[in-house]
PDB file of C-alpha atoms in Angstrom:
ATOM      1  CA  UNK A 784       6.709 -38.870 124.075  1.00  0.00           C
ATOM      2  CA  UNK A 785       9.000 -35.916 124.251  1.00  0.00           C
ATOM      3  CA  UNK A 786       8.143 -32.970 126.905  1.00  0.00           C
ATOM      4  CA  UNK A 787      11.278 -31.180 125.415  1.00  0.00           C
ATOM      5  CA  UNK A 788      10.726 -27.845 126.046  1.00  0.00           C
ATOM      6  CA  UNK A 789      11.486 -24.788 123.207  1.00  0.00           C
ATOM      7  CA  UNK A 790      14.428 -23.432 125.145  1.00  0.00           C
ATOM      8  CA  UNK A 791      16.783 -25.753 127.394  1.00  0.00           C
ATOM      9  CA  UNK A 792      20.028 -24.512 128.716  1.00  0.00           C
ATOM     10  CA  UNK A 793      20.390 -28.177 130.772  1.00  0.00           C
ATOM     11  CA  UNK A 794      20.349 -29.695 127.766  1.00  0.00           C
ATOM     12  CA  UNK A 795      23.054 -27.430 126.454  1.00  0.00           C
ATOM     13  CA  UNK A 796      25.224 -27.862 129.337  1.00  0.00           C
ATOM     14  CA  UNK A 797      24.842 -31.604 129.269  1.00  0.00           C
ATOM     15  CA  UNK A 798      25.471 -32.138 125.733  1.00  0.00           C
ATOM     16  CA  UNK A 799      29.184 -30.276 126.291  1.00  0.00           C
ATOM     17  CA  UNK A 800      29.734 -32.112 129.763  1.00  0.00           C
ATOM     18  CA  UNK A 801      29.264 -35.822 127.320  1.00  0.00           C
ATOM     19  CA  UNK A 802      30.579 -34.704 124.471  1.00  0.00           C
ATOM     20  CA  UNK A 803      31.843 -36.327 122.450  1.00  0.00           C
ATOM     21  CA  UNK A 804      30.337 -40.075 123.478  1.00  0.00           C
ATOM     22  CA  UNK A 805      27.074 -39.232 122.951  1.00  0.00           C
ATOM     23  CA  UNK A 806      24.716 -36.885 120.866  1.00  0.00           C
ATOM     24  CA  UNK A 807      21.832 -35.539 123.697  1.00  0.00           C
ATOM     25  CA  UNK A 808      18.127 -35.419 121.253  1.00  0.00           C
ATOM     26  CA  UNK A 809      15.670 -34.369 124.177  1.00  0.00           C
ATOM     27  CA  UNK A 810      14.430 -34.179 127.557  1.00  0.00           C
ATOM     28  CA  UNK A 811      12.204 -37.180 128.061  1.00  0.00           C
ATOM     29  CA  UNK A 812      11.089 -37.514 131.675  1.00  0.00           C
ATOM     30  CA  UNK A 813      11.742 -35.616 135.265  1.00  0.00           C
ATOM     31  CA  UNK A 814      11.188 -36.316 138.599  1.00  0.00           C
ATOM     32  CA  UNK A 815      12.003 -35.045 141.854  1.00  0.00           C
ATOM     33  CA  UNK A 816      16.147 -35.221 141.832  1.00  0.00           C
ATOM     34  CA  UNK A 817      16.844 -35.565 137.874  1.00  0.00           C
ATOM     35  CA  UNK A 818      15.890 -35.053 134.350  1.00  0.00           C
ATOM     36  CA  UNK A 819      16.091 -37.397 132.086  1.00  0.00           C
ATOM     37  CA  UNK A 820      17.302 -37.011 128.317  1.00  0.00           C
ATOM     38  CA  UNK A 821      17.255 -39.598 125.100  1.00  0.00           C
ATOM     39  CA  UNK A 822      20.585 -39.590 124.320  1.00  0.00           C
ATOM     40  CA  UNK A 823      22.858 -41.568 121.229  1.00  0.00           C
ATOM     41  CA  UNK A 824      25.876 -43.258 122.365  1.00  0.00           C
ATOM     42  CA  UNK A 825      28.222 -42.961 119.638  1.00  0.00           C
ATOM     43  CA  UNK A 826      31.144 -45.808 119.793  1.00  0.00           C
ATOM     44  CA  UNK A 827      28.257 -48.444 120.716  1.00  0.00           C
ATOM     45  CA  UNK A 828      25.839 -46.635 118.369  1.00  0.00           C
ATOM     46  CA  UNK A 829      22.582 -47.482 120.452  1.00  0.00           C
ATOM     47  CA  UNK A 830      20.035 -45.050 122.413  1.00  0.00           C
ATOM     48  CA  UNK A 831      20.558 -44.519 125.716  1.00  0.00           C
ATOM     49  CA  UNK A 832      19.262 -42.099 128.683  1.00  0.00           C
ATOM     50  CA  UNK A 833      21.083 -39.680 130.747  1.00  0.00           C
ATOM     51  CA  UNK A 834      19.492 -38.724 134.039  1.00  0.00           C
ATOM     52  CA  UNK A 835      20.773 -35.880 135.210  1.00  0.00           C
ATOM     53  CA  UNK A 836      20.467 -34.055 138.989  1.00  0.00           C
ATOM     54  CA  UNK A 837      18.759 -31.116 138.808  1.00  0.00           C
ATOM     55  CA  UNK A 838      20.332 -27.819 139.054  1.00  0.00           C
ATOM     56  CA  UNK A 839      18.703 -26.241 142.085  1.00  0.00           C
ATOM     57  CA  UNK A 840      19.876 -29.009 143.838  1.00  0.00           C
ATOM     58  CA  UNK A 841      23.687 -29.598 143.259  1.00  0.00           C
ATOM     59  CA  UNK A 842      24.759 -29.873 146.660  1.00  0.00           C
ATOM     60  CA  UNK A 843      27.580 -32.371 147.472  1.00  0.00           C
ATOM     61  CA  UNK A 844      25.462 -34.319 149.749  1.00  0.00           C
ATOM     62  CA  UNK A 845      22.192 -34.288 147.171  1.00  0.00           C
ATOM     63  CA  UNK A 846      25.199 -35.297 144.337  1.00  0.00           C
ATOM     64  CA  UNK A 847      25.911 -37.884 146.545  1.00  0.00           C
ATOM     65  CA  UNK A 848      22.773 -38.916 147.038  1.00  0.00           C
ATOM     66  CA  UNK A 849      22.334 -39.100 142.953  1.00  0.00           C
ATOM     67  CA  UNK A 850      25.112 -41.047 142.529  1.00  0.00           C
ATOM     68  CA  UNK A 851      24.976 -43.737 145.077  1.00  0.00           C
ATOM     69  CA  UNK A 852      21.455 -44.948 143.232  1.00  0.00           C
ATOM     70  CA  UNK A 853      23.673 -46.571 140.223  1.00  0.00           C
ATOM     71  CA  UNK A 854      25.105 -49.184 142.701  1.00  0.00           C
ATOM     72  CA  UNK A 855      22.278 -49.667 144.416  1.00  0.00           C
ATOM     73  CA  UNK A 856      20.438 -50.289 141.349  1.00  0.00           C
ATOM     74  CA  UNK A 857      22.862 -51.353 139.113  1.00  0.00           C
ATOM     75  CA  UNK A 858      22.578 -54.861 140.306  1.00  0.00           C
ATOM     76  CA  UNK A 859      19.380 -54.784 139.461  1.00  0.00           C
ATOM     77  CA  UNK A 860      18.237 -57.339 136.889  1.00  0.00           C
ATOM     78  CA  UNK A 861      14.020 -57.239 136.387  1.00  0.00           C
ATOM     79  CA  UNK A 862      11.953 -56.861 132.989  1.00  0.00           C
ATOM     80  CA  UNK A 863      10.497 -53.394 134.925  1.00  0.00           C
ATOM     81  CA  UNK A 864      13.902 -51.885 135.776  1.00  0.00           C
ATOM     82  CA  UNK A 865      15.889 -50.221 133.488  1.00  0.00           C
ATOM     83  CA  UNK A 866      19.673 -51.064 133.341  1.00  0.00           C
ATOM     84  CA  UNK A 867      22.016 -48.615 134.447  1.00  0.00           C
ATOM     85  CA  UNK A 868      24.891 -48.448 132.209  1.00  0.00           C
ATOM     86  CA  UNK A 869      27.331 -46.094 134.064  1.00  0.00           C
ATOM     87  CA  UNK A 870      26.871 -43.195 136.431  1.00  0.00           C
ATOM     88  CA  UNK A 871      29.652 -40.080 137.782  1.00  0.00           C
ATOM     89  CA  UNK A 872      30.231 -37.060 137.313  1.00  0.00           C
ATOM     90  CA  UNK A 873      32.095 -35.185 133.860  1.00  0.00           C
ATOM     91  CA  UNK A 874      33.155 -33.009 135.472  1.00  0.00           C
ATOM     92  CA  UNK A 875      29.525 -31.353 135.792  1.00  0.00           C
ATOM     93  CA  UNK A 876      26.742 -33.191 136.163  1.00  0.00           C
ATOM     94  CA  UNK A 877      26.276 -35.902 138.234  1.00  0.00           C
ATOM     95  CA  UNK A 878      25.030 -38.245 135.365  1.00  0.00           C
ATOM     96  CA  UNK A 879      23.368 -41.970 135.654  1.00  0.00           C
ATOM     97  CA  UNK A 880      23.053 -43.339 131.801  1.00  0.00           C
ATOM     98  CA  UNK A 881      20.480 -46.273 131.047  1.00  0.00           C
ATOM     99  CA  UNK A 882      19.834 -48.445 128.271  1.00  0.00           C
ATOM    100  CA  UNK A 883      16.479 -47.685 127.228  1.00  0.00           C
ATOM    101  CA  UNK A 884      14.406 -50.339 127.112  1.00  0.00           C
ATOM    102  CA  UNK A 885      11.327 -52.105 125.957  1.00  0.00           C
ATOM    103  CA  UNK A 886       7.634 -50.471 126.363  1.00  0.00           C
ATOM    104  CA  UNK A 887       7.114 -52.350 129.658  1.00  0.00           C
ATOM    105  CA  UNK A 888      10.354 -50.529 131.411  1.00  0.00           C
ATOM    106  CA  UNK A 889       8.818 -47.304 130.124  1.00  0.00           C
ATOM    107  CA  UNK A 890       5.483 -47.927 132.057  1.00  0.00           C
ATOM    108  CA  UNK A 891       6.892 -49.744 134.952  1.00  0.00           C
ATOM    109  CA  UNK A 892       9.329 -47.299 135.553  1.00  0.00           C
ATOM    110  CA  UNK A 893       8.377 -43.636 134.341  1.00  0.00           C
ATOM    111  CA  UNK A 894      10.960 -41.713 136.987  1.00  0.00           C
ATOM    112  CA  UNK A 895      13.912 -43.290 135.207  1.00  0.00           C
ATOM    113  CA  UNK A 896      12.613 -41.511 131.902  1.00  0.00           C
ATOM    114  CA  UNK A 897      12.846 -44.617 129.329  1.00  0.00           C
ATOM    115  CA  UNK A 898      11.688 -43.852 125.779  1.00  0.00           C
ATOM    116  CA  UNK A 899       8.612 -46.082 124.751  1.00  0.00           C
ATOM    117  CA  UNK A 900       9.387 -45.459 120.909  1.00  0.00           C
TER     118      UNK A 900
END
């Protein structure tokens, strides 16, 4: 389900801060610290999603904060979690990417923003 909204100026900033590795198609999911975008990785050619922190709160300690989730949960490995792919920041935003996964990852895990479809 997309909740892409008609005008998005995040999404235009984020597509020029990951140019040119991956195509951003829309906003997907949001939570409290990030939005979360479908995104196409080019070289690997698969779909991926971008969480992103939020504007109104890039601070360095909420950046921080952001990033230190990847390692946390990169070593992660559970059919309900969602695979974190690579996180940091380009030079703007603080970004986390993550495979996007299979319809149970979507319901198990709706703050990470995975695409059902």
């Amino acid at each position: 389900m997309t909740i892409d909204p008609a005008f998005d100026p995040l999404k235009e900033r984020l597509q020029r801060a990951v140019a040119p590795d991956y195509r951003v198609e829309h906003r997907i999911g949001e939570g409290g610290m990030g939005v979360v975008y479908r995104a196409h990785e080019v070289l690997m050619n698969r779909a991926v999603a971008i969480k992103v922190l939020r504007p109104e709160l890039a601070t360095a300690d909420a950046s921080e904060t952001f990033l230190r989730e990847a390692p946390m949960m990169g070593n992660v490995r559970h059919k309900n979690v969602v695979v974190i792919l690579r996180s940091g920041r380009r030079p703007w935003p603080p970004v986390l990417r993550h495979g996007v996964g299979q319809r149970t990852h979507a319901r198990a895990s709706p703050r990470i923003g995975t695409d059902p479809t």
